[in-house]
Coordinates of C-alpha atoms and ligand atoms in Angstrom, one line a residue:
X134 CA 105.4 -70.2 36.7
X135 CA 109.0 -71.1 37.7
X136 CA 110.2 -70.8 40.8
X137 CA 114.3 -70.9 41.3
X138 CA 116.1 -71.4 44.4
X139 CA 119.7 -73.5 45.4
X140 CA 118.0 -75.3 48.3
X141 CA 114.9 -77.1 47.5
X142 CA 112.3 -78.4 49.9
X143 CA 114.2 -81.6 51.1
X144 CA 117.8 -82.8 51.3
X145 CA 118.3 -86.8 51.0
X146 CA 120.1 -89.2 52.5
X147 CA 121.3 -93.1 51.6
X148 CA 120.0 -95.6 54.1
X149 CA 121.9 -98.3 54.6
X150 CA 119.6 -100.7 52.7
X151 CA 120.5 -98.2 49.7
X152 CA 117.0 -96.8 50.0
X153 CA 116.2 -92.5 50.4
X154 CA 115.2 -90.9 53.0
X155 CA 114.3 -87.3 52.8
X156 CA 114.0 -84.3 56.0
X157 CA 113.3 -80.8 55.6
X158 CA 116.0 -78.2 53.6
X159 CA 117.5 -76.2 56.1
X160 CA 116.9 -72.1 55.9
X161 CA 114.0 -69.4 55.6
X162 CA 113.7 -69.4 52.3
X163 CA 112.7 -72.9 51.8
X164 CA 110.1 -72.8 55.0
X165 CA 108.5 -69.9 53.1
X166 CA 108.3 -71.4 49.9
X167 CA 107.2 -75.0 50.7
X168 CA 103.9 -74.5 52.3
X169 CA 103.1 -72.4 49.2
X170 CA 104.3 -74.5 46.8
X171 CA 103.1 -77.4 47.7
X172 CA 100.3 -78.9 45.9
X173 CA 100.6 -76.3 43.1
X174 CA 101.0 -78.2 39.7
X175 CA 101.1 -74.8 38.0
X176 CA 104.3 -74.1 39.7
X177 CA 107.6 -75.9 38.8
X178 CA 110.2 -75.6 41.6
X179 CA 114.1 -76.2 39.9
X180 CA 116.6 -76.3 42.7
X181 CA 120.1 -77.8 43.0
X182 CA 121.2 -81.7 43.9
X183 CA 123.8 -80.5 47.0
X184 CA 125.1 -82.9 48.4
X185 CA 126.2 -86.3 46.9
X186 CA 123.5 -88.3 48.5
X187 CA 121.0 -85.3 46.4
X188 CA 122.9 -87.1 43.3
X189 CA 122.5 -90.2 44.4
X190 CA 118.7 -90.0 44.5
X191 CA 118.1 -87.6 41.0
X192 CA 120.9 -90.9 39.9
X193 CA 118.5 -93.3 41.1
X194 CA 115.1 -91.5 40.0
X195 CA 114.4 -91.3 43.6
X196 CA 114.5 -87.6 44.3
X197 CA 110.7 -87.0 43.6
X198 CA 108.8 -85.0 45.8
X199 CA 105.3 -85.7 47.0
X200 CA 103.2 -82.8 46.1
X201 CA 105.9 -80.8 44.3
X202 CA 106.9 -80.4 40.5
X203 CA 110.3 -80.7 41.8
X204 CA 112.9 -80.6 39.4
X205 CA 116.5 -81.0 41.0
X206 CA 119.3 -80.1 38.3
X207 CA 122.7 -81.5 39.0
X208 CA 125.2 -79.5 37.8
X209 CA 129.3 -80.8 37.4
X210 CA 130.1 -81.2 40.7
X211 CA 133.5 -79.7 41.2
X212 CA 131.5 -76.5 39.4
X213 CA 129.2 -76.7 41.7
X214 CA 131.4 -77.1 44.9
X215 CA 133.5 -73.8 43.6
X216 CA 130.1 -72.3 43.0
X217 CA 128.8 -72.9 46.1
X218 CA 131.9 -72.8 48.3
X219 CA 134.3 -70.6 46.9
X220 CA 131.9 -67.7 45.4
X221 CA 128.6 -68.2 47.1
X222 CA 129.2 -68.9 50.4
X223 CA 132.8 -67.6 51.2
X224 CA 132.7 -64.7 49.0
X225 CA 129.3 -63.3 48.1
X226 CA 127.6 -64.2 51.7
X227 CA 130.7 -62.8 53.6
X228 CA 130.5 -59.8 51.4
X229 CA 126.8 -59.3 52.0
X230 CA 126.8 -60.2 55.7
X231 CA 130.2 -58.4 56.3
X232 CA 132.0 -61.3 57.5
X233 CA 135.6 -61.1 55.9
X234 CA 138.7 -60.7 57.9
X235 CA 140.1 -57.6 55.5
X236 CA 143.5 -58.0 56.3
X237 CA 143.5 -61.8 55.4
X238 CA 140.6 -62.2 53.3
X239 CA 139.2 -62.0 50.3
X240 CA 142.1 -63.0 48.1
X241 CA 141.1 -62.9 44.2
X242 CA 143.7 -65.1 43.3
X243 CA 143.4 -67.8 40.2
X244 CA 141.6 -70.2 42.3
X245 CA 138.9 -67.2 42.9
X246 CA 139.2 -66.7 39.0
X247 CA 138.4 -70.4 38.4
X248 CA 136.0 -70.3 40.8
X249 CA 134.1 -67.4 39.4
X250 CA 133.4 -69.0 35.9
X251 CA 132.5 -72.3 38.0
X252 CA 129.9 -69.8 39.0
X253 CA 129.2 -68.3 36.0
X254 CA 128.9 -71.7 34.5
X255 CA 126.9 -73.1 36.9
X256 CA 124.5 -70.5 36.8
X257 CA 124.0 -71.3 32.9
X258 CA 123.1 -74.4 34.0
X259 CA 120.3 -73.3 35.9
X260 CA 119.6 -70.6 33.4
X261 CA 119.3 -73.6 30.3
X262 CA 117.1 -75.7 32.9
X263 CA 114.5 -72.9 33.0
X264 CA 114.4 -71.7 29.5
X265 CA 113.3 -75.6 28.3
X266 CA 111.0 -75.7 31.2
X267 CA 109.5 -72.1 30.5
X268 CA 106.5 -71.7 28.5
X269 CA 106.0 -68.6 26.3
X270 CA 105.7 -65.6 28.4
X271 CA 106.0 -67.5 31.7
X272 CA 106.7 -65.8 35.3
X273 CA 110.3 -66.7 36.3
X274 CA 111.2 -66.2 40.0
X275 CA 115.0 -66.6 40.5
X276 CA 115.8 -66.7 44.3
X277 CA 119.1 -65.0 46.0
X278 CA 123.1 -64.9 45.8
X279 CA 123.7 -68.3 44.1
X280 CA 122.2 -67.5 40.6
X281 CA 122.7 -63.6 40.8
X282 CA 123.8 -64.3 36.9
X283 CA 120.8 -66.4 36.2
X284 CA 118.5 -63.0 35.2
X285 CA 120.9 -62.0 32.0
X286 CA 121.3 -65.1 30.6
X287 CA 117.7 -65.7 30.8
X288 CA 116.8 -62.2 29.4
X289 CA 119.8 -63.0 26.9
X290 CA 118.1 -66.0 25.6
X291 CA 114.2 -65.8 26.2
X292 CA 113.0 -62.3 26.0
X293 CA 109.7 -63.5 26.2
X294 CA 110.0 -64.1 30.0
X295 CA 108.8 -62.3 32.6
X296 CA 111.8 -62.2 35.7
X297 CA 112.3 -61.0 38.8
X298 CA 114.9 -61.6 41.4
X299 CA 114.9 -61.7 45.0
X300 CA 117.8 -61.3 47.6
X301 CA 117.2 -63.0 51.0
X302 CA 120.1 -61.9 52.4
X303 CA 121.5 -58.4 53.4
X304 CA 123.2 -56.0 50.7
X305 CA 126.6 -54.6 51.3
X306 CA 127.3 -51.0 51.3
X307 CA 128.5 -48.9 48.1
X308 CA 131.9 -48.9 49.7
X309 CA 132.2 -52.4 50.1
X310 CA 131.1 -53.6 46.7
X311 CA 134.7 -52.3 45.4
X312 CA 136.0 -55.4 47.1
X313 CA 135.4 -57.4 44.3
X314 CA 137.3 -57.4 41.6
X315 CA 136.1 -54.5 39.1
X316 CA 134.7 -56.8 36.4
X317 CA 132.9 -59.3 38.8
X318 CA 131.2 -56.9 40.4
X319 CA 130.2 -55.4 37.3
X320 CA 129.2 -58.6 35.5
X321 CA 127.5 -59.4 39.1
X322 CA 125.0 -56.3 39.2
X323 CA 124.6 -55.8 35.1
X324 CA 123.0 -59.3 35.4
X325 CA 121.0 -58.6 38.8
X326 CA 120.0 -55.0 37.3
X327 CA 118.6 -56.4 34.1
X328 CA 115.3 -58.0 36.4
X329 CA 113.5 -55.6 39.5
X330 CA 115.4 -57.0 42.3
X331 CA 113.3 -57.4 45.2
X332 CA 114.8 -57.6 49.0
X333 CA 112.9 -57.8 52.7
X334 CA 113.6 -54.4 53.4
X335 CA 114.6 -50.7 52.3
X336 CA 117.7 -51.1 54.0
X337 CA 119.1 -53.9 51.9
X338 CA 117.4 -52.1 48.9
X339 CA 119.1 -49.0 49.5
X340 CA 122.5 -50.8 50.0
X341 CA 121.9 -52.6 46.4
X342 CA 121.2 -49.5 44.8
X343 CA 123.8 -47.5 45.9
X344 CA 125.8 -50.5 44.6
X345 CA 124.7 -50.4 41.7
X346 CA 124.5 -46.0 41.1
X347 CA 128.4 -46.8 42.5
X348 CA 129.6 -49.5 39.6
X349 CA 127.2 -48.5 36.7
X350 CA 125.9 -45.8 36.8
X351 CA 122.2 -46.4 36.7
X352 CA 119.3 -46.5 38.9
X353 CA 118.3 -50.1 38.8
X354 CA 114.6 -51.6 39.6
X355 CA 113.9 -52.7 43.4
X356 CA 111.1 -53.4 45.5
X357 CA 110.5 -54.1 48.9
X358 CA 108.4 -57.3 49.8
X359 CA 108.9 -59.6 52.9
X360 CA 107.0 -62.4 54.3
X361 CA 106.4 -64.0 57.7
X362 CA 105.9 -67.5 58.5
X363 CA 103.3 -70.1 58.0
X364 CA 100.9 -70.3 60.7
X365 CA 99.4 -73.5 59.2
X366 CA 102.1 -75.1 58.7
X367 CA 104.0 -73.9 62.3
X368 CA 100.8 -74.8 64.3
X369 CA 100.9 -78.6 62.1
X370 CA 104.8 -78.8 63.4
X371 CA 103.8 -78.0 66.7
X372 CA 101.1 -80.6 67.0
X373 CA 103.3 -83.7 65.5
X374 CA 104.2 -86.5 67.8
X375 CA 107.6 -85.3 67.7
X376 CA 107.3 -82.0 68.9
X377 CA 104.8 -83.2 71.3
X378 CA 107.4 -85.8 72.9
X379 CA 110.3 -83.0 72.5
X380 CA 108.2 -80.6 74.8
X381 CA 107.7 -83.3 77.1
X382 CA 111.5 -83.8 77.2
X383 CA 111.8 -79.8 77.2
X384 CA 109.7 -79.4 80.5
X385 CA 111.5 -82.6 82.2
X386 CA 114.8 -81.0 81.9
X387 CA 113.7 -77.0 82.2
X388 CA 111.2 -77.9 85.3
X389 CA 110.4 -74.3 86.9
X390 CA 113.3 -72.8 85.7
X391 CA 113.4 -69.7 82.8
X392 CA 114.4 -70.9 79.4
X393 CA 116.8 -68.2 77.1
X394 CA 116.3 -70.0 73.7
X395 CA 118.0 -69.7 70.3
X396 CA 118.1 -72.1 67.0
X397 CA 119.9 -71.6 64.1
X398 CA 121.8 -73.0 61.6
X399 CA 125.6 -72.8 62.6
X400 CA 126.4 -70.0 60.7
X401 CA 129.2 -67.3 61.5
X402 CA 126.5 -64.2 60.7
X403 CA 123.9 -65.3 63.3
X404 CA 126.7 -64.6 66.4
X405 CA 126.0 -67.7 68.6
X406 CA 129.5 -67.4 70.4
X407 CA 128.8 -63.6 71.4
X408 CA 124.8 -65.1 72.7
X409 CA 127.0 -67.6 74.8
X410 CA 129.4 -64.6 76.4
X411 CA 126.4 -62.7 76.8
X412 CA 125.1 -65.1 79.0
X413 CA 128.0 -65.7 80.9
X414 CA 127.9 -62.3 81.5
X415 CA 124.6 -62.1 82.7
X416 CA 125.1 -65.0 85.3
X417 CA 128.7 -62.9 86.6
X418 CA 126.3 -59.2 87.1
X419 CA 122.8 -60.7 88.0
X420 CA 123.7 -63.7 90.8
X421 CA 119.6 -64.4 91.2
X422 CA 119.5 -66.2 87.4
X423 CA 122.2 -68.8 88.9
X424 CA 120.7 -72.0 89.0
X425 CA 117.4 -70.0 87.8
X426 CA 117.8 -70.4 84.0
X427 CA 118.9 -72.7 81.7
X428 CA 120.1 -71.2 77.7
X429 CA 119.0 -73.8 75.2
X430 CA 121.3 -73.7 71.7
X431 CA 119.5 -76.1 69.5
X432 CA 121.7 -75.3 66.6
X433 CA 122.6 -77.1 63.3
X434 CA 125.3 -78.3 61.1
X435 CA 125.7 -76.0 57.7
X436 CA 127.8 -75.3 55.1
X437 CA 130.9 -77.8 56.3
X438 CA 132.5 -77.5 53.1
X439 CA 134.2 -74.3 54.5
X440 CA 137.0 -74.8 57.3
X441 CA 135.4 -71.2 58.9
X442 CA 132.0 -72.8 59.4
X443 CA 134.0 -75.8 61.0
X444 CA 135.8 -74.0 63.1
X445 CA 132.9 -71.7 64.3
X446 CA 131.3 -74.5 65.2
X447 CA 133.8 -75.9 67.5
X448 CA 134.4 -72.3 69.0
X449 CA 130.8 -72.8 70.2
X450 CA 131.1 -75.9 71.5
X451 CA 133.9 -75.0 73.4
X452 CA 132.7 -71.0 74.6
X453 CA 129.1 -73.3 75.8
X454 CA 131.6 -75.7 77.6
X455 CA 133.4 -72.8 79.3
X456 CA 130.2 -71.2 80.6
X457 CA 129.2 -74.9 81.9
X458 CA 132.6 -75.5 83.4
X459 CA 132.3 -72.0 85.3
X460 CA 128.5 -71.8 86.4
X461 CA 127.2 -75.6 86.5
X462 CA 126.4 -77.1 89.9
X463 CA 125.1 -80.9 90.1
X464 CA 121.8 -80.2 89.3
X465 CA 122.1 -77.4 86.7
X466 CA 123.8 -77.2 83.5
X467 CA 123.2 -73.6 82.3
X468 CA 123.9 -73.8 78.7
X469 CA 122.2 -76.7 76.9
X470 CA 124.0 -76.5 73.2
X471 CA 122.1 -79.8 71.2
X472 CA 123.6 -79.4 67.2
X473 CA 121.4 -81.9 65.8
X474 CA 118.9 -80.5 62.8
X475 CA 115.9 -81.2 64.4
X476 CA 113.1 -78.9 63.2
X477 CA 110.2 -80.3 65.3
X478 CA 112.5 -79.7 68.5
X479 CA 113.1 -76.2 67.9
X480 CA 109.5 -75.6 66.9
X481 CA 108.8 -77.5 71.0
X482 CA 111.7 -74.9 72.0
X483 CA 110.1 -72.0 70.9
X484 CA 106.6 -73.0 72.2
X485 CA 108.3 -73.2 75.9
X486 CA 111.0 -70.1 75.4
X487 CA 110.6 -67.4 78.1
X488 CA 113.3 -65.4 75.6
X489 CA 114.4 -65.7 72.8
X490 CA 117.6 -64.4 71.6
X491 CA 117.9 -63.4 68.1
X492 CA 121.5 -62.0 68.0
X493 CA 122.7 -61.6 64.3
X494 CA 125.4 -59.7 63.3
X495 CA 123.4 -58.6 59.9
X496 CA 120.6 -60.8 58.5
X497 CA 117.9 -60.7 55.8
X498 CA 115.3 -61.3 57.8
X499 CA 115.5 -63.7 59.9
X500 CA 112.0 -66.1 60.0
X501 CA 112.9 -67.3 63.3
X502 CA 112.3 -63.8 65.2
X503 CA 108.6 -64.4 64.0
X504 CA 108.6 -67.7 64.4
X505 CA 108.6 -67.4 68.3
X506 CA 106.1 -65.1 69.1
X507 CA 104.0 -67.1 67.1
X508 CA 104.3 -70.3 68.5
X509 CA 105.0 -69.0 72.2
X510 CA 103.1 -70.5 75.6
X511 CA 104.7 -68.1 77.6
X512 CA 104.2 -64.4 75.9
X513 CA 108.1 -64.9 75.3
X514 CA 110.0 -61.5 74.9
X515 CA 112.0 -61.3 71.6
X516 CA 116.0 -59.6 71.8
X517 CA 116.3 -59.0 68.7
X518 CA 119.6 -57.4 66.7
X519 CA 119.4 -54.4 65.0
X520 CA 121.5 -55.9 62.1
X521 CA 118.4 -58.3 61.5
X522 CA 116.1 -57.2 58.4
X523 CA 112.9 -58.1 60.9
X524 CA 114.1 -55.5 63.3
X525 CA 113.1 -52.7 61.3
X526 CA 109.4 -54.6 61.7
X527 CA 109.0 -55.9 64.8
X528 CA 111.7 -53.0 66.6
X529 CA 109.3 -51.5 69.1
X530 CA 108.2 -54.8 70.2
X531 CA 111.2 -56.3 71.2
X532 CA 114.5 -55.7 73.5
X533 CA 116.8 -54.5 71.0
X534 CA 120.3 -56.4 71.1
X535 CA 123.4 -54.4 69.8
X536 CA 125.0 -57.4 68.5
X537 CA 128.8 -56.4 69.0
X538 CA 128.1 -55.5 72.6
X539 CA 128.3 -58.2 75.3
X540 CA 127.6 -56.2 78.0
X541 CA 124.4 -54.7 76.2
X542 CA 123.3 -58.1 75.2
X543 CA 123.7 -59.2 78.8
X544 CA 121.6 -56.1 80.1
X545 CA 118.9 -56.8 77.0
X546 CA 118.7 -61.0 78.6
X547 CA 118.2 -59.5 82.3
X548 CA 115.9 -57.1 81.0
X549 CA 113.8 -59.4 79.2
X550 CA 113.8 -62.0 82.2
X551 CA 112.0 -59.6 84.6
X552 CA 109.8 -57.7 82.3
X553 CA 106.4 -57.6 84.1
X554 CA 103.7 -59.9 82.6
X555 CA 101.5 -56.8 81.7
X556 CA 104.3 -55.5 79.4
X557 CA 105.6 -58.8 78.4
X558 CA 102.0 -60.1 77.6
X559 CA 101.3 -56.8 75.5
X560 CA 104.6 -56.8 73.5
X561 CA 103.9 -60.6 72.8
X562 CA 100.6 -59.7 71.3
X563 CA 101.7 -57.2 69.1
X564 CA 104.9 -59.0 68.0
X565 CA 102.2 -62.1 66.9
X566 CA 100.0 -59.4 64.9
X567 CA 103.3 -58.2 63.2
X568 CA 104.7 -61.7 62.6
X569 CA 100.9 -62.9 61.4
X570 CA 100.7 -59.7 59.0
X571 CA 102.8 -60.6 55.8
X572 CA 101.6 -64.1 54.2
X573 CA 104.1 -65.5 52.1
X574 CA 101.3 -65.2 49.3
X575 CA 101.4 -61.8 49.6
X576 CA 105.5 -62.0 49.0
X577 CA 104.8 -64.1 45.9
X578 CA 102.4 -62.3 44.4
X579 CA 104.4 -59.3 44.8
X580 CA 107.5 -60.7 43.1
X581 CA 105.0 -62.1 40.0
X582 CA 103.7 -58.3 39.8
X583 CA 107.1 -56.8 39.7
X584 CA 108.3 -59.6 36.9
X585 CA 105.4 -59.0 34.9
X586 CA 105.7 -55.0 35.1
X587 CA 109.2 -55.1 33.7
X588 CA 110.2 -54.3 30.2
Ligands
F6P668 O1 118.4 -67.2 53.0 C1 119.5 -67.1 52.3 C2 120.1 -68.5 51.9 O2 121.3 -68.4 51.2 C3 119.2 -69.4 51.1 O3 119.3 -69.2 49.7 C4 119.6 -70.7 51.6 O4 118.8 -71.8 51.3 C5 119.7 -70.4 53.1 O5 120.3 -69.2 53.2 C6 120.5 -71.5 53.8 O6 121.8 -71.6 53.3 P1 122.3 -73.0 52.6 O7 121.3 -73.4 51.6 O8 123.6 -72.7 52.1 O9 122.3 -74.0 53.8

C-alpha cells in the first residue's frame, strides 16, 4: 500500500555542525497518519522535501525515518514553490476555506497560469514516484489539495491500481467553484472525480459534489470517513519529560487562575485575532475575570512563503499586545501569545486548559477540538465553531462559537468559565467518548475499501 501526502512525518533542519535534526510535521493529517504508519513495512509513505533544509537531508541521504518506509520526492524547486504557494496554499486553500478578498483577489493572471502547470507538473512528479513504487494492483491513498491531479494521471498510466482520494480540508460551495478559471476547475474535479473522494463530513461532501454536478455534469464517488486522535500516542506526549517540565512551567505562571487555551498553526482560517477581540471583550462586559484568567496562544509559524500568512501573524502579535497594553496589571498579563512549534507544550496546555477555544472560520476537522477533551485534568469545556468539520460531531457537547461574532464568542468564553462542574464534568465525558470513538484505523481502512470498490 501507498500512502501519499505533501507533509510527511518530520521536517529537518541543518545543525550547525552540518548534521540533521528532525521534529514533528506540523498539521492533523500527519498526527493521524504517523502513529499508524509507523512500524508498517507494508506501507510506503511518499511525501514532499519542503523546505530546503528537507533537500539538504534527501541531498545528503540523511532524510531516513526510523520506523517508516519514508520516501521523500524532491521535486524542481521553483515548481514546487508555485505549487505549493501560488496554487495550493493561496488559491486552492483560500478557495476551500473562503478566505479571498473578492474585490482584490484571486487574480488568474500569467503568473497564476505558470503557476498552474507548476502544479500540474509537480503533481506528475508525485504521480511517476508512485507508479515505480506500486506493485500490481496495489492500494494507492492520495491525501488532500496539493495532488488533487495525482488520481488521473495515476488512472491514466496504471489502471491496475486501486485509488482513492481524501480531502482534509473544507469544500467550497457550487457557487464558488466558478471562481477558477473554467478549465482549471474542470481539469481540477475531472481528475478528483476519476477516484471516490472521501472527506470528514457530509458537509464538505455535499459541497464537492455539487461542484462537481455544477462543472461536469456527473455525480461523482464520495464517502464520508473521519478520524479522531491517538490516545496512545497523546497519553506518550503527555508523559515525556518535556511536557512534564512544560506543565510545571504552566502551573507556575497560571497559579489559581482559569486558563482560556488555544494552539494552532498561524493560519488565517483558524481566526486567532477574532479569539483575541473576543477576549478583550469578555474582560470589558464581565469585570470578575480581570486578573482571574489568563488566555494562553501557543501558536506556530506556517506557510511564510505567503506575505498574508506574515502579515496575520504580526496582526496577532500586535491585537495580543493591545489586549495586554489595556488589561495587564503588575502581576497579570492576560494574554500569553508563545509562537514557538512546540508540540509537547501544547499537549501540557491542553492537559491544564479550563477552555478551550476552537474558533475557525471553516475547517476540515480540526484534531485539536478532540485533542483537549482527551488530554484534559480539568473536565475543560470545548467553544467550538460551527464552521469546524468536528462540530457537526461533538455539537451538543460543546459551547458553540459563531466565529464572525465577537460579541457571541465573548458570551460563549463567559459561559464556558462558570459552567457548573456537574454540567461541565458531564459534557467532558461525552466529548472524550466522541473524540475516543473514530480510530484513525478505522479512517484507513475505510479509504482502502472505497479504493478497492472502484472501477
Ligand atoms: O490538513 C490539511 C493540510 O493541507 C495538510 O495537507 C497539511 O499537512 C496541513 O494542512 C498543514 O499545512 P502545511 O503542510 O501547508 O503546513
Amino acid at each position: 500500500m501507498i500512502i501519499v501526502s505533501h507533509r510527511g512525518p518530520v521536517s529537518f533542519t541543518r545543525e550547525p555542525d552540518g548534521t540533521f535534526s528532525s521534529r514533528r510535521g506540523a498539521g492533523g493529517v500527519v498526527s493521524a497518519l504517523s502513529p499508524l504508519i509507523e512500524g508498517r513495512d507494508d506501507i510506503v509513505w511518499i511525501a514532499a522535501a519542503i523546505g530546503d533544509d528537507d533537500r539538504a537531508a534527501v541531498a545528503a541521504d540523511a532524510a531516513g525515518v526510523a520506523g517508516f518506509a519514508l520516501h521523500l520526492v524532491v521535486p524542481d524547486s521553483t515548481d514546487h514553490r508555485l505549487h505549493y504557494d501560488v496554487v495550493s496554499n493561496a488559491t486552492l486553500w483560500f478557495l476551500f476555506h473562503g478566505l479571498f478578498d473578492l474585490p482584490r483577489r484571486p487574480r488568474f493572471d500569467q503568473h497564476f497560469r505558470s503557476s498552474w502547470t507548476a502544479y500540474r507538473t509537480v503533481n506528475q512528479v508525485f504521480a511517476d514516484a508512485i507508479c515505480s513504487t506500486a506493485g500490481e494492483g496495489d492500494v494507492v491513498l492520495v491525501q488532500d489539495l496539493q495532488f488533487a491531479l495525482v488520481p488521473a494521471m495515476v488512472r491514466a498510466a496504471r489502471p491496475d491500481l486501486r485509488l482513492a482520494h481524501f480531502t482534509h480540508t473544507p469544500f467550497c460551495p457550487a457557487d464558488d467553484i466558478r471562481i477558477l478559471p473554467d478549465d482549471v476547475a474542470k481539469e481540477l474535479l475531472t481528475s478528483m472525480a476519476s477516484a471516490p473522494a472521501g472527506f470528514h463530513t457530509e458537509r464538505w461532501a455535499a459541497n464537492y459534489r455539487a461542484c462537481v454536478e455544477e462543472i461536469l455534469g456527473v455525480t461523482p464517488p464520495t464517502f464520508v470517513s473521519t478520524f479522531g486522535p491517538n490516545p496512545a500516542a497523546l497519553a506518550a506526549t503527555a508523559a515525556s519529560p518535556q511536557a512534564l517540565e512544560a506543565g510545571a512551567r504552566l502551573d507556575a505562571e497560571i497559579g489559581d487562575r482559569h486558563l482560556v487555551f488555544r494552539t494552532d498553526r498561524i493560519e488565517l482560517s483558524k481566526n486567532i485575532a477574532r479569539g483575541f477581540l473576543a477576549f478583550d471583550r469578555l474582560l470589558d462586559l464581565h469585570p470578575q475575570w480581570r486578573e482571574r484568567v489568563v488566555f494562553a496562544a501557543f501558536v506556530y509559524p506556517s506557510r511564510e512563503g505567503l506575505a498574508e500568512y506574515l502579515a496575520y501573524r504580526q496582526e496577532i502579535e500586535q491585537t495580543a499586545q493591545r489586549v495586554n497594553e489595556r488589561w495587564a496589571t503588575d502581576d497579570w498579563k492576560p494574554v500569553w501569545l508563545d509562537t514557538h512549534d512546540d508540540f509537547a507544550r501544547s499537549v501540557a496546555g491542553l492537559q491544564r486548559a479550563d477552555v478551550l477555544l476552537v474558533n475557525p472560520l471553516r475547517d476540515g476537522l480540526n484534531l485539536v477540538a478532540k485533542e483537549g477533551p482527551l488530554l484534559s485534568t480539568r473536565d475543560v469545556v470545548v467553544c467550538l465553531s460551527r464552521g469546524a468539520g468536528a462540530f457537526d460531531e461533538l455539537g451538543p457537547f460543546v459551547v458553540e462559537v459563531h466565529p464572525y461574532d465577537i460579541e457571541q464568542t465573548a458570551d460563549a468564553l463567559h459561559r464556558a468559565l462558570t459552567m457548573d462542574p456537574g454540567e461541565r464534568a458531564s459534557r467532558a465525558a461525552d466529548l472524550r467518548r466522541l473524540a475516543g470513538a473514530r480510530p484513525a484505523s478505522e479512517w484507513l481502512d475505510e479509504q482502502v475499501a472505497q479504493a478497492a470498490s472502484a472501477t
